């Protein structure tokens, strides 16, 4: 069993919280501050929210004797990233009324809204509730949004596999009634037994837990970056079962060698029946019981796995489920991408994936994406499917409706914008970083597009502008933008400075490594210029940039 | 002797009788027996007598003073008139005269015609107005029908020579009482802000008239000691002008408290003020200067010689100096506009307008006319601002909370002269000011609870109160109601209030941000929300202060207060009013509104 002494402070907060209620209700009523109490800040994450403040404004506001400009980020729970047009319309209006207005598609197929004042949280969640959306467990020490290979053309049985996302999400959802009472003003429970939670008990997990379902050969979800990855094994268009991979997680802390990014280890195979859910359940309970609750930096399942060993975990799993996993079935990943442009699935339905830079849906001088999507949603002729690359798919369009949708996309210049975006840009991810993330050491979302504008000419110069090189930037080493699984990773260390990571593969099965540290923009460009030159000069035909870098040993030994 | 003969020749019979009584009284002052005085006075049939006169045997007076009952009424805004009147009443009592002390806001108007000896201490506000509480009385004596034949009176007027209509309210009362048939027994006495000496000597004279004994030492002694304490601390750069100590302070800080995106611009100004003594609740008065651009434009337009010397209020100064520092030229009141109109012989609509615009639209025809115009201009009126700092907590500094006043004149956006000036002050610049004591708006004993209602800049004195109570370790509880437009941009002094809440100095802080939601929420709504607690605090002896805009805030707050008293105290409308009246009487409900 894990250490019961020296529990981290968060453990106490969870246990005292009366099933995640804390003093949230009182915090909401405090009219002297837009912040919530400290303990409640930890608890509100379980409700899908973070308290943030605008870091750019801190000094000026302090001089004016004003508190920090606090606001809340709300992240929705959207298993598999599937959204109806009604839900999009509601989100569009909520975003306009209560938030910064920008709808942010995350790297795990869900949406985030920023800038929500404390007094507007309830109206926002109530508005979402009306279209059957909630933010339960979108953050916090629980199972997060369940992601699944996004594009239906991936497989004839995509729908069947995709359905597991919602099922697993419900299955692993906390039983507490707190969310409904606090945000939706529903009746308080009289019988506490109704929210008894045998899975999470009163202490929840030691840390976040992420589940991903993937349909090979496209590793669009980055399945090995998750605590629990389920690789769909399909034979003759029939879902047989899933390979189970555990222990993925990319977060690390600069200068703390005990922390490191890790890709999940495949531990076996389970058929697609009730045994699947037993396996899922017990993978979680083992982490719940053995995960490190003293040091949150070492609390993810990957550390539990490495501490006790893969064999031990498999044995414990067999003990708890009552059966052994079968041997893993073969699978291959050949790609890790979103399918931009128009595509059809096996039923003849149409799908359009526009390029959404860093997942930010808004209207600007280049493209009026937000208006376009509203108009499309209002036709009712398309669903929306979010991808794990911060994009979305305008989806499930009947053949007869394709022209109308296309006309809208053209009118708002969405198609032009998508076609004009360079290959490297379309393969980029940046986390939010400044000004709202308190952990950011450097810019990401606000800077990567600018930097790409300087990298594109370098690629052109070396004839590489068509190459799908995966490049990702984060403002800190926590890895929310999956930089360690990129071919080029830029991890912020200080304002304007980044560590350069290379040699990760294209499919997401090999992490990259640090190549050079603390580079500023000029240094980054200088390095890439040289590396691109060498790449085009010496690569084997068809060899990916990440593989070439690996071959050249472009990383610190 | 010829003079005497002339007098007698021109006098009526009544007047002669009066004269003889007067002379007898004057002789009596030197120590003659009261009997002689009485006898002469009795003959002075119905005439006002400067000698002490008694129609009833007076057992009260130690040396047989003939007056035993007088009324001392006061019309006060900041409490100074009341304090004086109270002192006078005490002095009278010592001399065996029973003095009824009454505030004009509570004075029963019908009693006036029954009064015999009626002494008024009344201050003048703003543009020659009586204090708000005295308005009812003031209007009453201005209606034509009054007959006050029995009345013997005198008026002490408090005012500020910095204002054009110095002591006007007092003058009006003095005139009206005479018109109604009253007899003035001591001339109207007008006092500037350093009033103690003058006021003391006025009442001494009254006592002399009422009683033939020599004036007590107390009056002048009191004045002297007050004068001493008043002139006690003359800090750096203090100069004595016209009875007020004018300080010059250096600006240390000037920041805008509102955040970006606010529609308001509220400045927090810190001024170095070593040696300036004041109390929490006091205000400072600042005389703003006119903008250089306007002055230059006027000189250019009229071609007048800026160096030409004029006599202004017994001071000689060049025109440029007068235009810049002394004369009100930006917002001329209607009465001045009317005078201008008659100088240039033009029809000018009655509206507030600047001198520059007047000169542009209705030009003077020559230099002489322009000099005439200079003659009708009034001095720049000082503006008062509640002090936002505490002497204990912010030693050597004075802080102000000033909102930049923006208003529309003829469709044009204009800014308040003084607030505009203050908003542009930079650290290192100096500003002249004097202290305007607010003797009714004071912290109570340290163990008393206080409730403060101060939306917008009304928070200023309460910041002073809280800082003071924090510094002195007062144990009384403190409850603040604050309001403004938007939470994120207009929460004045938010972090300081949060800190005081954390340390327990601020027991309760309730806020109302009117434009943060569909319906307007104001401080009175929050008061109603906490009606039960508010009423129980009042019942337990709390003091309630209101500071900020008079209209509509202070009226809305008062109405809510009455509703709370009715509702929580189970009282009728009249009972609630009476409850509030008692609070006022006890000094437990005080306002500083503008």
GROMACS .gro file of C-alpha atoms in nm, chain A residues 29-35 56-57 60-70 117-120, chain B residues 255-260 268 270 463 487-489 491 493-496 498 509-511 516 526 530:
model
   48
   29UNK     CA    1  -2.100   3.417  -0.225
   30UNK     CA    2  -1.793   3.616  -0.120
   31UNK     CA    3  -1.857   3.950  -0.287
   32UNK     CA    4  -1.524   4.107  -0.193
   33UNK     CA    5  -1.311   3.896  -0.423
   34UNK     CA    6  -1.335   3.726  -0.761
   35UNK     CA    7  -1.117   3.445  -0.633
   56UNK     CA    8   0.019   4.048  -1.781
   57UNK     CA    9  -0.190   4.273  -1.557
   60UNK     CA   10  -0.046   4.735  -1.274
   61UNK     CA   11  -0.342   4.611  -1.076
   62UNK     CA   12  -0.139   4.582  -0.757
   63UNK     CA   13  -0.032   4.944  -0.798
   64UNK     CA   14  -0.398   5.038  -0.828
   65UNK     CA   15  -0.474   4.852  -0.505
   66UNK     CA   16  -0.685   4.607  -0.704
   67UNK     CA   17  -0.665   4.231  -0.664
   68UNK     CA   18  -0.538   4.016  -0.949
   69UNK     CA   19  -0.767   3.992  -1.246
   70UNK     CA   20  -0.909   3.653  -1.159
  117UNK     CA   21  -1.582   3.571  -1.385
  118UNK     CA   22  -1.677   3.392  -1.065
  119UNK     CA   23  -2.029   3.528  -1.074
  120UNK     CA   24  -2.082   3.395  -1.426
  812UNK     CA   25  -0.248   5.704  -0.942
  813UNK     CA   26  -0.572   5.613  -1.109
  814UNK     CA   27  -0.750   5.355  -0.897
  815UNK     CA   28  -0.987   5.239  -1.170
  816UNK     CA   29  -0.864   4.967  -1.401
  817UNK     CA   30  -0.852   4.989  -1.780
  825UNK     CA   31  -0.564   5.849  -0.533
  827UNK     CA   32  -0.088   6.144  -0.165
 1020UNK     CA   33  -1.051   5.466   0.461
 1044UNK     CA   34  -1.639   4.496  -0.974
 1045UNK     CA   35  -1.328   4.429  -1.177
 1046UNK     CA   36  -1.252   4.793  -1.262
 1048UNK     CA   37  -1.345   4.842  -0.657
 1050UNK     CA   38  -0.892   5.032  -0.246
 1051UNK     CA   39  -0.992   4.667  -0.286
 1052UNK     CA   40  -0.667   4.511  -0.164
 1053UNK     CA   41  -0.653   4.741   0.140
 1055UNK     CA   42  -0.932   4.280   0.181
 1066UNK     CA   43  -1.766   4.434   0.385
 1067UNK     CA   44  -2.066   4.439   0.155
 1068UNK     CA   45  -2.044   4.557  -0.203
 1073UNK     CA   46  -2.244   4.406  -1.332
 1083UNK     CA   47  -2.719   4.542   0.029
 1087UNK     CA   48  -2.862   4.256   0.584
   0.00000   0.00000   0.00000
